[in-house]
mmCIF file of C-alpha atoms in Angstrom:
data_model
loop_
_atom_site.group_PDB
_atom_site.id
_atom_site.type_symbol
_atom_site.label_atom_id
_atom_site.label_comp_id
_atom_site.label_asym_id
_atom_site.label_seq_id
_atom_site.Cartn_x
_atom_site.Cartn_y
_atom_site.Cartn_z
ATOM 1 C CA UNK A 224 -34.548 -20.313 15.293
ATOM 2 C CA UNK A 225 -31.432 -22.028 16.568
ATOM 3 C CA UNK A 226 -31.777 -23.757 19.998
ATOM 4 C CA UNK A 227 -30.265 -26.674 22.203
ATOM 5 C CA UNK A 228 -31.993 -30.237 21.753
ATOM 6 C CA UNK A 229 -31.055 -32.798 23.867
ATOM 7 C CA UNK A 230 -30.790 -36.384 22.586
ATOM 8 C CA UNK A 231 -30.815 -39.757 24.039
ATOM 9 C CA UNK A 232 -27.665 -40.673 23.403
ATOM 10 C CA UNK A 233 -26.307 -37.424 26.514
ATOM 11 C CA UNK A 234 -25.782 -35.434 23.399
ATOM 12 C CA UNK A 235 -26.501 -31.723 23.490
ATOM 13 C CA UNK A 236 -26.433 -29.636 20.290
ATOM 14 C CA UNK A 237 -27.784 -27.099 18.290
ATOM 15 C CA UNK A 238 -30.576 -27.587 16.290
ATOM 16 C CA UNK A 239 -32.784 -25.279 13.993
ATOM 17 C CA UNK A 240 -36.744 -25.606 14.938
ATOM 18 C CA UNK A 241 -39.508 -23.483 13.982
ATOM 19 C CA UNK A 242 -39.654 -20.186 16.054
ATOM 20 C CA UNK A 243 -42.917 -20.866 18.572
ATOM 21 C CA UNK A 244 -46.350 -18.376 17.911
ATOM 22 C CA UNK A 245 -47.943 -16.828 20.960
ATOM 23 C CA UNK A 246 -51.359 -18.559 21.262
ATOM 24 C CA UNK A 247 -54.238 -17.243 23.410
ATOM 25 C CA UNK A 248 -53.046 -16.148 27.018
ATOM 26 C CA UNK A 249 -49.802 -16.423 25.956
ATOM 27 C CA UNK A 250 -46.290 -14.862 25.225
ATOM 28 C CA UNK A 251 -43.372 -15.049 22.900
ATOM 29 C CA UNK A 252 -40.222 -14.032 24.876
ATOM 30 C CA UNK A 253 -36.771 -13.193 23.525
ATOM 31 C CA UNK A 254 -34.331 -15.229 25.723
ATOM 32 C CA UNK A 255 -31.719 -12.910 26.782
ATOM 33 C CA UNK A 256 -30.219 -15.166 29.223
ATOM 34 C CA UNK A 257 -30.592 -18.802 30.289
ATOM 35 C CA UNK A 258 -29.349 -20.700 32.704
ATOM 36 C CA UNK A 259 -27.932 -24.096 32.921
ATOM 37 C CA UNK A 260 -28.799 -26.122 36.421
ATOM 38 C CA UNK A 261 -28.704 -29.782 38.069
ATOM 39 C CA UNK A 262 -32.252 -30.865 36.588
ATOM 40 C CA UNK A 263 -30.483 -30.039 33.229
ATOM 41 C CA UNK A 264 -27.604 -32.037 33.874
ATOM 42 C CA UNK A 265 -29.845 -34.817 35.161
ATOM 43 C CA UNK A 266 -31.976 -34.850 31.935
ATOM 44 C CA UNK A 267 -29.039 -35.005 29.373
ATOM 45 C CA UNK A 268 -27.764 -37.611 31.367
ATOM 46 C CA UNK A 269 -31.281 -39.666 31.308
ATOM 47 C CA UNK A 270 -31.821 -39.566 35.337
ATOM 48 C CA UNK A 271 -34.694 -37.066 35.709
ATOM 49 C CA UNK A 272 -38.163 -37.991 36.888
ATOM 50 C CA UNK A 273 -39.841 -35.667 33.849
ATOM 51 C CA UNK A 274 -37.071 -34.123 31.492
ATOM 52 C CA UNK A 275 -36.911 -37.267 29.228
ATOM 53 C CA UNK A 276 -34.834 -36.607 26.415
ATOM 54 C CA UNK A 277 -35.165 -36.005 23.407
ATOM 55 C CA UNK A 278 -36.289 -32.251 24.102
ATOM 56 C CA UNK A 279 -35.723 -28.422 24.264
ATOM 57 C CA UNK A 280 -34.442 -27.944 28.183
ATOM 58 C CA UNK A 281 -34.001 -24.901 29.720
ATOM 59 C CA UNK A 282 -36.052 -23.088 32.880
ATOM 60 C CA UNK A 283 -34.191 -20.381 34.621
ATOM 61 C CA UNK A 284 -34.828 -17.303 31.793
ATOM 62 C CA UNK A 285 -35.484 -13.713 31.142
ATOM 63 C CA UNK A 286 -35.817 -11.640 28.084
ATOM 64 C CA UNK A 287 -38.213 -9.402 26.282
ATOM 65 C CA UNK A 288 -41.414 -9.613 25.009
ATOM 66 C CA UNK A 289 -40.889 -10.221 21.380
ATOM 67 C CA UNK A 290 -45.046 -11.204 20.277
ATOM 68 C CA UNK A 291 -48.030 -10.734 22.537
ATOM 69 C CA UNK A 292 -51.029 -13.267 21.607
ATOM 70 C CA UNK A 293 -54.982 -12.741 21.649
ATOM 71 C CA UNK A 294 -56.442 -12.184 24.990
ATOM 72 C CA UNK A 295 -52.998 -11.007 26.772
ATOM 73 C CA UNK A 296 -53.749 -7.340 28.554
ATOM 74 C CA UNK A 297 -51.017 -5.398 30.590
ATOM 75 C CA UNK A 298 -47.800 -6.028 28.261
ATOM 76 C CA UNK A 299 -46.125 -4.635 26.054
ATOM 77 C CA UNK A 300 -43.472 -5.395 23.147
ATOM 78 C CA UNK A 301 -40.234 -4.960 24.365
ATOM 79 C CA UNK A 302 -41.002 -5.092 28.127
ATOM 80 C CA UNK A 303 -38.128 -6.798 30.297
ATOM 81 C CA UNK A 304 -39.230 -10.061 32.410
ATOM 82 C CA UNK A 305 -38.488 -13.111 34.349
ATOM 83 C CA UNK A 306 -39.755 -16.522 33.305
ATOM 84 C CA UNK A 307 -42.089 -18.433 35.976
ATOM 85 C CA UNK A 308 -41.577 -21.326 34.551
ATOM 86 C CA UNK A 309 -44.705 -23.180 36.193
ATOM 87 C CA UNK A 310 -47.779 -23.812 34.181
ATOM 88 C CA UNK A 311 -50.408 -24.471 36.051
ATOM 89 C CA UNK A 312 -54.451 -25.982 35.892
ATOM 90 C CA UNK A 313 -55.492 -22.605 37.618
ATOM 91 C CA UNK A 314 -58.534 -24.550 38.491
ATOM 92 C CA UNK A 315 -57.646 -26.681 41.862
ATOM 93 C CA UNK A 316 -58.016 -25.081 44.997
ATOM 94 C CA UNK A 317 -54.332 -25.186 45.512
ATOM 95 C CA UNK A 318 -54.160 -23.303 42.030
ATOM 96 C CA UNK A 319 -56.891 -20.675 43.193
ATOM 97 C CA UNK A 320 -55.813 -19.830 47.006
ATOM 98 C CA UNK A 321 -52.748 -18.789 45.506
ATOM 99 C CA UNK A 322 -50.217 -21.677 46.162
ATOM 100 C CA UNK A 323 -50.275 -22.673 42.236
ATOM 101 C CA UNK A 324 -46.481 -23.993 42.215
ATOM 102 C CA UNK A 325 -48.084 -26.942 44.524
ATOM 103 C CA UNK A 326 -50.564 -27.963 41.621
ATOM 104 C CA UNK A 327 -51.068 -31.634 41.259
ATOM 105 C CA UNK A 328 -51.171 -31.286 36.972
ATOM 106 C CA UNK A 329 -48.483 -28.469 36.726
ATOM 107 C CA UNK A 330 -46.051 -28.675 34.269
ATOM 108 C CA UNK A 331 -42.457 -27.140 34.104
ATOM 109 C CA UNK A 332 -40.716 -25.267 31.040
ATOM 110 C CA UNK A 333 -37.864 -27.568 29.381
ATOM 111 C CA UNK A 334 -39.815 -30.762 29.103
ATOM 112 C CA UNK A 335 -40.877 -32.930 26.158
ATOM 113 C CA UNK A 336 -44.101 -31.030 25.939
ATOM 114 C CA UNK A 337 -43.113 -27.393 26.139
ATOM 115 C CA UNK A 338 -40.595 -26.203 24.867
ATOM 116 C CA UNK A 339 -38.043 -24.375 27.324
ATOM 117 C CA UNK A 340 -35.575 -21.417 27.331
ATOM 118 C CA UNK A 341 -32.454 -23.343 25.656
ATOM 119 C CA UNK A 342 -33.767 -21.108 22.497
ATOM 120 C CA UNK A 343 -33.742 -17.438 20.899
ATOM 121 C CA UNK A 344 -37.059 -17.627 21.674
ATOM 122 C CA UNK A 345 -39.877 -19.255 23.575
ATOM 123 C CA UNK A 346 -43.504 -19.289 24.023
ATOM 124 C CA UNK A 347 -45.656 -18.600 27.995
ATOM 125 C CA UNK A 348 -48.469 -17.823 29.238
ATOM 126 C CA UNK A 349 -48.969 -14.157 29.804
ATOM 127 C CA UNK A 350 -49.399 -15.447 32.977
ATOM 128 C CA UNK A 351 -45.968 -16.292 34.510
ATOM 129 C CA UNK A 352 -43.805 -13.624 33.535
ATOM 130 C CA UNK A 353 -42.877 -10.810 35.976
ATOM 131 C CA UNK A 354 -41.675 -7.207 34.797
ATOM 132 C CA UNK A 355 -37.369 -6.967 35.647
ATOM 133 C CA UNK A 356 -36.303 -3.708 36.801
ATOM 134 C CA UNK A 357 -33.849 -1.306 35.220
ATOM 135 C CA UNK A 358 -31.038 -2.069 37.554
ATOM 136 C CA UNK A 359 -30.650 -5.725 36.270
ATOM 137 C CA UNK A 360 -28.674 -6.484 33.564
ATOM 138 C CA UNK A 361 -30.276 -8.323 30.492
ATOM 139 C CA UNK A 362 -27.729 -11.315 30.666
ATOM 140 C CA UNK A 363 -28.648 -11.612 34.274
ATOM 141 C CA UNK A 364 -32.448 -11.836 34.628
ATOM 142 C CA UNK A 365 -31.582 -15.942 34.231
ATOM 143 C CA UNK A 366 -30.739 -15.858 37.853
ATOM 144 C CA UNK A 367 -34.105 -14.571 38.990
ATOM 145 C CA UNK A 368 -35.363 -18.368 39.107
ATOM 146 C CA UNK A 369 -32.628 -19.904 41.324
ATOM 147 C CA UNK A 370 -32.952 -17.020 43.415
ATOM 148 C CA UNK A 371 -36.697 -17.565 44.136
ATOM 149 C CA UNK A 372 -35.762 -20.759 44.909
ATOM 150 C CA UNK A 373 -33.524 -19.401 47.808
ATOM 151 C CA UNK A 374 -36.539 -16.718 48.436
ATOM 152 C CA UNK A 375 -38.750 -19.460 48.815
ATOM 153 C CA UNK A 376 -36.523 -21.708 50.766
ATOM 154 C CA UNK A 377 -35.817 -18.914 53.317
ATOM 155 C CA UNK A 378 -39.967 -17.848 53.365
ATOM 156 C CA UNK A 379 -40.417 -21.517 54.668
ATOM 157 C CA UNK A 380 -39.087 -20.174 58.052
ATOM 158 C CA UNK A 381 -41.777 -17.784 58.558
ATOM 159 C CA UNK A 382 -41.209 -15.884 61.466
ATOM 160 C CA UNK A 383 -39.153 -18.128 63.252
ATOM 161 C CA UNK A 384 -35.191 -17.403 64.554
ATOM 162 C CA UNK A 385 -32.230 -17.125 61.977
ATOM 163 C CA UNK A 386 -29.892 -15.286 63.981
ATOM 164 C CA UNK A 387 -27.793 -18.247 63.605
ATOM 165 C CA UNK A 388 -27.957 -19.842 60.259
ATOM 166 C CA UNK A 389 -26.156 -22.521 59.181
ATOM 167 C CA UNK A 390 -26.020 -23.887 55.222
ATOM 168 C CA UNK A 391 -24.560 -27.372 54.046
ATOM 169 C CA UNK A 392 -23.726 -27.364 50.427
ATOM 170 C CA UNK A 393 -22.140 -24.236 49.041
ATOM 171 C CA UNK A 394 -23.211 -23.958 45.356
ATOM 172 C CA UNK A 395 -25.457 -22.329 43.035
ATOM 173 C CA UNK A 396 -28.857 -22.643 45.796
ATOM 174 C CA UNK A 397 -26.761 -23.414 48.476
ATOM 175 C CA UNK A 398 -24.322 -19.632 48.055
ATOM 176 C CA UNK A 399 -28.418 -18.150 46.926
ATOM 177 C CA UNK A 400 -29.760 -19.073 50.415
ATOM 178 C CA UNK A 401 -26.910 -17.602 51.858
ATOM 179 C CA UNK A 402 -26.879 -14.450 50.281
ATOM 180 C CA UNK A 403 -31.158 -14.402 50.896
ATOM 181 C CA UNK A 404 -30.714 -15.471 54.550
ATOM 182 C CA UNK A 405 -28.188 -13.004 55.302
ATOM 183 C CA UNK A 406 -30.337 -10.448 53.864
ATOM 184 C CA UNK A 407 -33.197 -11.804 56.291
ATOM 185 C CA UNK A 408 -31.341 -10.881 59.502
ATOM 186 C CA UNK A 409 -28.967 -13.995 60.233
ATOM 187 C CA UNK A 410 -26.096 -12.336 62.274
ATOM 188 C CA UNK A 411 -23.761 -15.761 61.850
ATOM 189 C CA UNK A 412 -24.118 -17.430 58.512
ATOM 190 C CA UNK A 413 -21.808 -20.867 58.405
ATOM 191 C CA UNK A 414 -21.495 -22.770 55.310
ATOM 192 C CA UNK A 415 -20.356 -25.952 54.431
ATOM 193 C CA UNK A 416 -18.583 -26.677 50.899
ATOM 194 C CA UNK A 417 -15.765 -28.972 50.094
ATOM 195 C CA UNK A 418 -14.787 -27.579 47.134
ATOM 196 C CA UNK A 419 -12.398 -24.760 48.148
ATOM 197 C CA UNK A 420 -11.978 -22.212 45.301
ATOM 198 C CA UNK A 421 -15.759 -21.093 45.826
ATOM 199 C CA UNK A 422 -15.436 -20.315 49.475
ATOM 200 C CA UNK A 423 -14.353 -16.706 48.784
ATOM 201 C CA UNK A 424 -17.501 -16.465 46.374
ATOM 202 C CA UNK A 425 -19.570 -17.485 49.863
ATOM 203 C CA UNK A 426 -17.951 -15.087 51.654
ATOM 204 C CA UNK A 427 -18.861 -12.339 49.237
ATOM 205 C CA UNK A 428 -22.226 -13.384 49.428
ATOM 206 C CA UNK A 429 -22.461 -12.935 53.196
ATOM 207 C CA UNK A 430 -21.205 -16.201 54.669
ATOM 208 C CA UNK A 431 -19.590 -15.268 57.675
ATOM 209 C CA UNK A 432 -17.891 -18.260 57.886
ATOM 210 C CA UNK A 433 -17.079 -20.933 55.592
ATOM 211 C CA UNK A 434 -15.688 -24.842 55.993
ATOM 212 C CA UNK A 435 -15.046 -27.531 54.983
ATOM 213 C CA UNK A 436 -16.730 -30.901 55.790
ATOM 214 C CA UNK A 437 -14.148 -32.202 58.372
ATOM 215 C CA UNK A 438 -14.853 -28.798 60.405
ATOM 216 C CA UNK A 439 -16.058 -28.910 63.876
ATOM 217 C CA UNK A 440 -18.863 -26.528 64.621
ATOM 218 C CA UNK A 441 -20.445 -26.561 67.723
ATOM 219 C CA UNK A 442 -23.832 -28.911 68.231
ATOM 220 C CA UNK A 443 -27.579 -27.896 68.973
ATOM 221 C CA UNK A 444 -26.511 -24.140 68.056
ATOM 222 C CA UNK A 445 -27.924 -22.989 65.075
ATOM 223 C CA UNK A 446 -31.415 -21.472 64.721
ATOM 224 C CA UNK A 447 -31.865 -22.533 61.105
ATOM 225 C CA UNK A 448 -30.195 -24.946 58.867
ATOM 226 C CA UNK A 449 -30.564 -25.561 55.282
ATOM 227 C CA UNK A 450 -29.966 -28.866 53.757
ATOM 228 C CA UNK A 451 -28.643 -27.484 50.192
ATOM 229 C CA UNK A 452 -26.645 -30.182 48.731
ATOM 230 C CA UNK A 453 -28.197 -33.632 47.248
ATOM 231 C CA UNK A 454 -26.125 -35.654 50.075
ATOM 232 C CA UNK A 455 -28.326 -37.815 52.756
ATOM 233 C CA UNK A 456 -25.521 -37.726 55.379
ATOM 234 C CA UNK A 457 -26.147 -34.241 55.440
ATOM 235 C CA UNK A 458 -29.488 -34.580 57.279
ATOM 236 C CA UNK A 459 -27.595 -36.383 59.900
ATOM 237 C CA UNK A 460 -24.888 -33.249 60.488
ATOM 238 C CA UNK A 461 -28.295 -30.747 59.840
ATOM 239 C CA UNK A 462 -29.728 -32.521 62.896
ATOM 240 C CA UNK A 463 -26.726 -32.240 65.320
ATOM 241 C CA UNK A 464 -26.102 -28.497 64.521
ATOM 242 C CA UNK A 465 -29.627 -27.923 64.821
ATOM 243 C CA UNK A 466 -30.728 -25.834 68.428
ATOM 244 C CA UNK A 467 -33.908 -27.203 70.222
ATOM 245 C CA UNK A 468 -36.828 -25.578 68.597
ATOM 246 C CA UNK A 469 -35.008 -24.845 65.699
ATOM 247 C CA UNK A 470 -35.495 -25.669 62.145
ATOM 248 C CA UNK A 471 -34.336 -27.282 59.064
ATOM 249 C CA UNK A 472 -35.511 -27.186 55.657
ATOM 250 C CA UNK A 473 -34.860 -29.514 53.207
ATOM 251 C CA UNK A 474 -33.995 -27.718 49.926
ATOM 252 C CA UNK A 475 -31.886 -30.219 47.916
ATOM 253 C CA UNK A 476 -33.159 -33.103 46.073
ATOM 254 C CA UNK A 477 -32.825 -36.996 47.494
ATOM 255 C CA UNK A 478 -32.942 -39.231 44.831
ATOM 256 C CA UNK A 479 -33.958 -41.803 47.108
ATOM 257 C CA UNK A 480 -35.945 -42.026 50.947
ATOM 258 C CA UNK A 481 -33.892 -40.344 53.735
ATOM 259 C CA UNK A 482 -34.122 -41.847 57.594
ATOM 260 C CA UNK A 483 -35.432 -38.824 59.646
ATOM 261 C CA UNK A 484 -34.660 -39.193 63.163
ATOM 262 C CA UNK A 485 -38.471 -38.548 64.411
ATOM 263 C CA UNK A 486 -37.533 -39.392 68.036
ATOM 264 C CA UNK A 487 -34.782 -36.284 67.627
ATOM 265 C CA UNK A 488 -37.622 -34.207 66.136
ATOM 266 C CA UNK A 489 -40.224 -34.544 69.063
ATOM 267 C CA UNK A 490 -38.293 -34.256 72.224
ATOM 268 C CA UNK A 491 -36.034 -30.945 70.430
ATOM 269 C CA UNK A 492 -39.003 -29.902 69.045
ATOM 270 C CA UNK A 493 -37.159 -29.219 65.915
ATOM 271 C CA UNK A 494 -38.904 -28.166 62.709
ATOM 272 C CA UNK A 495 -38.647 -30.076 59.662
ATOM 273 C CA UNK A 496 -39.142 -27.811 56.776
ATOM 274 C CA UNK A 497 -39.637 -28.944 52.934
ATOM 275 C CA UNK A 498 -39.789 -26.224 49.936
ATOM 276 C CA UNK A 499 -41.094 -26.950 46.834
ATOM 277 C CA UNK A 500 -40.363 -24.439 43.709
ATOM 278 C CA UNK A 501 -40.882 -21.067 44.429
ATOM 279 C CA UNK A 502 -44.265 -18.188 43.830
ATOM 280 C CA UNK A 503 -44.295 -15.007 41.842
ATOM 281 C CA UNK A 504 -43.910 -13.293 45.321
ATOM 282 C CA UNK A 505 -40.559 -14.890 45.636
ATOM 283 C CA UNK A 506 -39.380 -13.838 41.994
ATOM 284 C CA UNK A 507 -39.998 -10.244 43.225
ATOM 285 C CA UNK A 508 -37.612 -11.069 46.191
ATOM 286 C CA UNK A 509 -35.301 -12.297 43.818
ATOM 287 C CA UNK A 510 -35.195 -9.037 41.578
ATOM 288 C CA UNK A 511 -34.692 -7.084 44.414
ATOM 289 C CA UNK A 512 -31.773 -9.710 46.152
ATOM 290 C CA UNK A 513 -30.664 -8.702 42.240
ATOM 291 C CA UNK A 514 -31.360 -4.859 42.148
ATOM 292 C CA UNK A 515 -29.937 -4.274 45.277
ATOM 293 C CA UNK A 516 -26.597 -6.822 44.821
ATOM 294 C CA UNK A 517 -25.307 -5.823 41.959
ATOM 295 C CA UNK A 518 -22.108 -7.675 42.466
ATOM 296 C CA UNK A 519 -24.157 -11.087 42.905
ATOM 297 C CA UNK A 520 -24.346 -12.018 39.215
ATOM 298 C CA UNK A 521 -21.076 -11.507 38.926
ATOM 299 C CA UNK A 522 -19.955 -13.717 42.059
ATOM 300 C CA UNK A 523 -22.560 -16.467 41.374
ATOM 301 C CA UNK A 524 -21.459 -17.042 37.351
ATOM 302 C CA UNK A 525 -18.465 -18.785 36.673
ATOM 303 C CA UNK A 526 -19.486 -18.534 32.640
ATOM 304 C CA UNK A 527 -21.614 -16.459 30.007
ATOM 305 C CA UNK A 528 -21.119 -17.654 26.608
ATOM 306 C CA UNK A 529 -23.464 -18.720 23.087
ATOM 307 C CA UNK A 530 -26.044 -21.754 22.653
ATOM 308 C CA UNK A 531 -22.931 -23.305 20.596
ATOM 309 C CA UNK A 532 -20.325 -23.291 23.206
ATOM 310 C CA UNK A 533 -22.670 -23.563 25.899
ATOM 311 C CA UNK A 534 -24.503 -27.131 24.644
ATOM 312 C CA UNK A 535 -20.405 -28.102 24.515
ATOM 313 C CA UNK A 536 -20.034 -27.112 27.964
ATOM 314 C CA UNK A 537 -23.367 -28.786 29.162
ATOM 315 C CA UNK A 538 -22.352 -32.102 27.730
ATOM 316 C CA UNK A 539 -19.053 -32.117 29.397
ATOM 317 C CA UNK A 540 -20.825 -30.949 32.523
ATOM 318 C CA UNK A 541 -23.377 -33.365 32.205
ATOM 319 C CA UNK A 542 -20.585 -36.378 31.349
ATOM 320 C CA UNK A 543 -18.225 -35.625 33.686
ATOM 321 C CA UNK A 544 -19.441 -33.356 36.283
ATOM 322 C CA UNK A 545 -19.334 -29.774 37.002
ATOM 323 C CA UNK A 546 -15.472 -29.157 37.672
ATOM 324 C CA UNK A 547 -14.728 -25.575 38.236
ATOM 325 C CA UNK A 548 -18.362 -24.141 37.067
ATOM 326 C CA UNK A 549 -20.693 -22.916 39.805
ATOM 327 C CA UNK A 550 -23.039 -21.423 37.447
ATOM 328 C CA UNK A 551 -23.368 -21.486 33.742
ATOM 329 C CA UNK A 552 -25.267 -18.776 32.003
ATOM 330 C CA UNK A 553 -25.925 -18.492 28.163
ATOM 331 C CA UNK A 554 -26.727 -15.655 26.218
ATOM 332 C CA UNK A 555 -29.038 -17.152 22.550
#
């Protein structure tokens, strides 16, 4: 079967590997869409913690059940799903109260050691996929996984206020969490994003207002903020927006310690919020966000194209940034 390798020299190309068997527990899937995200970019490029090249990335997928292995009840060939793409122990007691994407030993789809979604095909346990309704187009069930990441983010509020919401970073999670916490009653939804051709996309996703970074919005007045892009100043501006007894939660990546103001934290009595990956339950908030947007696919991806055009594009990306692209979707 033809899918992307990566190599250690930030090369990404097309390679021909044997097509992967479903073993016990497990599933072959037919990858009808893939996605291409930061982790992605970071492991072409050699940065990431756990994506070391040379390997098979990919793990934001959906497709259909093309081979059902021994053991594997409840499925059927053909069926339509969404990729979790966290393997678990199933053992711990994180694993068996149900908060599995915390697992100590977990491992995630695209690394050296399994194979990801980068590929026609590619092999899971039965385990992690979720059905995709009807409504969703095939070439879109990719975008249930960055989604649930939004779901999740969103979820770590619980039942605190959002009427105000405020979001720094504007693109692929950043415009997600947007369109999720608009959906999860936030009345005024600021965002912040320098790069000005996307701000009508955020505005089409909900954002009632969107800005750039030199914009003045007014201090302690937001209920929520979410910390969306991978910039540390950012904690500094989430902390002066943020209203006392508010909250912010951390959703983008640091790739090294942050200062958190902990004086600022106790006397506001401000919540400091991290999310971590994302649970089936918040893949089934994704397919809905999906179902029930239909235009969000459409606003979100800047590109659908082949594994042979796309590992072009995903070296250029990876080289030279992202330009123009806020999300980049192939189709094997």
């Amino acid at each position: 079967m033809r899918a992307i390798r990566f190599d250690e020299s930030g090369k990404a190309q097309v390679v021909d590997i044997p097509k992967p068997l479903a073993g016990r527990g497990e599933v072959v899937v037919q990858v009808t869409s893939t996605g291409v995200c930061g982790s992605d970019l970071a492991a072409l490029r050699g940065t990431h913690p756990f994506r070391v090249p040379p390997l098979i990335s990919g793990h934001e997928a959906g497709g259909r059940i093309a081979e059902i292995g021994p053991g594997v009840d409840g499925l059927a060939l053909g069926d339509r799903v969404v990729i979790d793409p966290q393997r678990s122990c199933g053992e711990c007691a994180l694993c068996t109260g149900g908060r599995y994407h915390l697992c100590a030993s977990k491992q995630m789809l695209g690394i050296a050691e399994w194979d990801g979604s980068f590929a026609e095909f590619t092999a899971v346990p039965a385990s992690t996929v979720i059905p995709a309704p009807d409504g969703v187009a095939d070439e879109h069930l990719a975008l249930a996984e960055p989604i649930a990441v939004a779901a999740h983010a969103v979820a770590q509020l619980g039942d605190r206020e959002r009427t105000r919401s405020l979001v720094l970073g504007g693109g692929t999670i950043g415009a997600l969490v947007a369109r999720v916490v608009r959906d999860s009653g936030a009345e005024v939804l600021d965002v912040i994003e320098p790069r000005s051709h996307v701000h009508p996309m955020l505005e089409s996703l909900g954002a009632t207002g969107v800005h750039t970074p030199d914009a003045e919005l007014e201090s302690h007045s937001y209920d929520a903020v979410f910390v969306a892009a991978g910039v540390p100043a950012l904690l500094e501006r989430a902390f002066a927006a943020v209203a006392p007894g508010g909250a912010i939660v951390q959703v983008a990546v640091f790739g090294k310690p942050v200062p958190v103001p902990v004086g600022e934290l106790q006397v506001r009595e401000i919540a400091l919020l991290g999310t971590a990956m994302y649970t089936k339950t918040d893949f089934t908030t994704a397919l809905d966000v999906l179902d029930r947007h239909p235009g969000l696919a459409d606003a979100i991806v800047s590109r659908t194209t082949s594994l042979e055009e796309g590992a072009e594009i995903t070296t250029r990306m990876a080289a030279d940034g992202p330009g123009d692209i806020v999300k980049l979707v192939m189709v094997p």
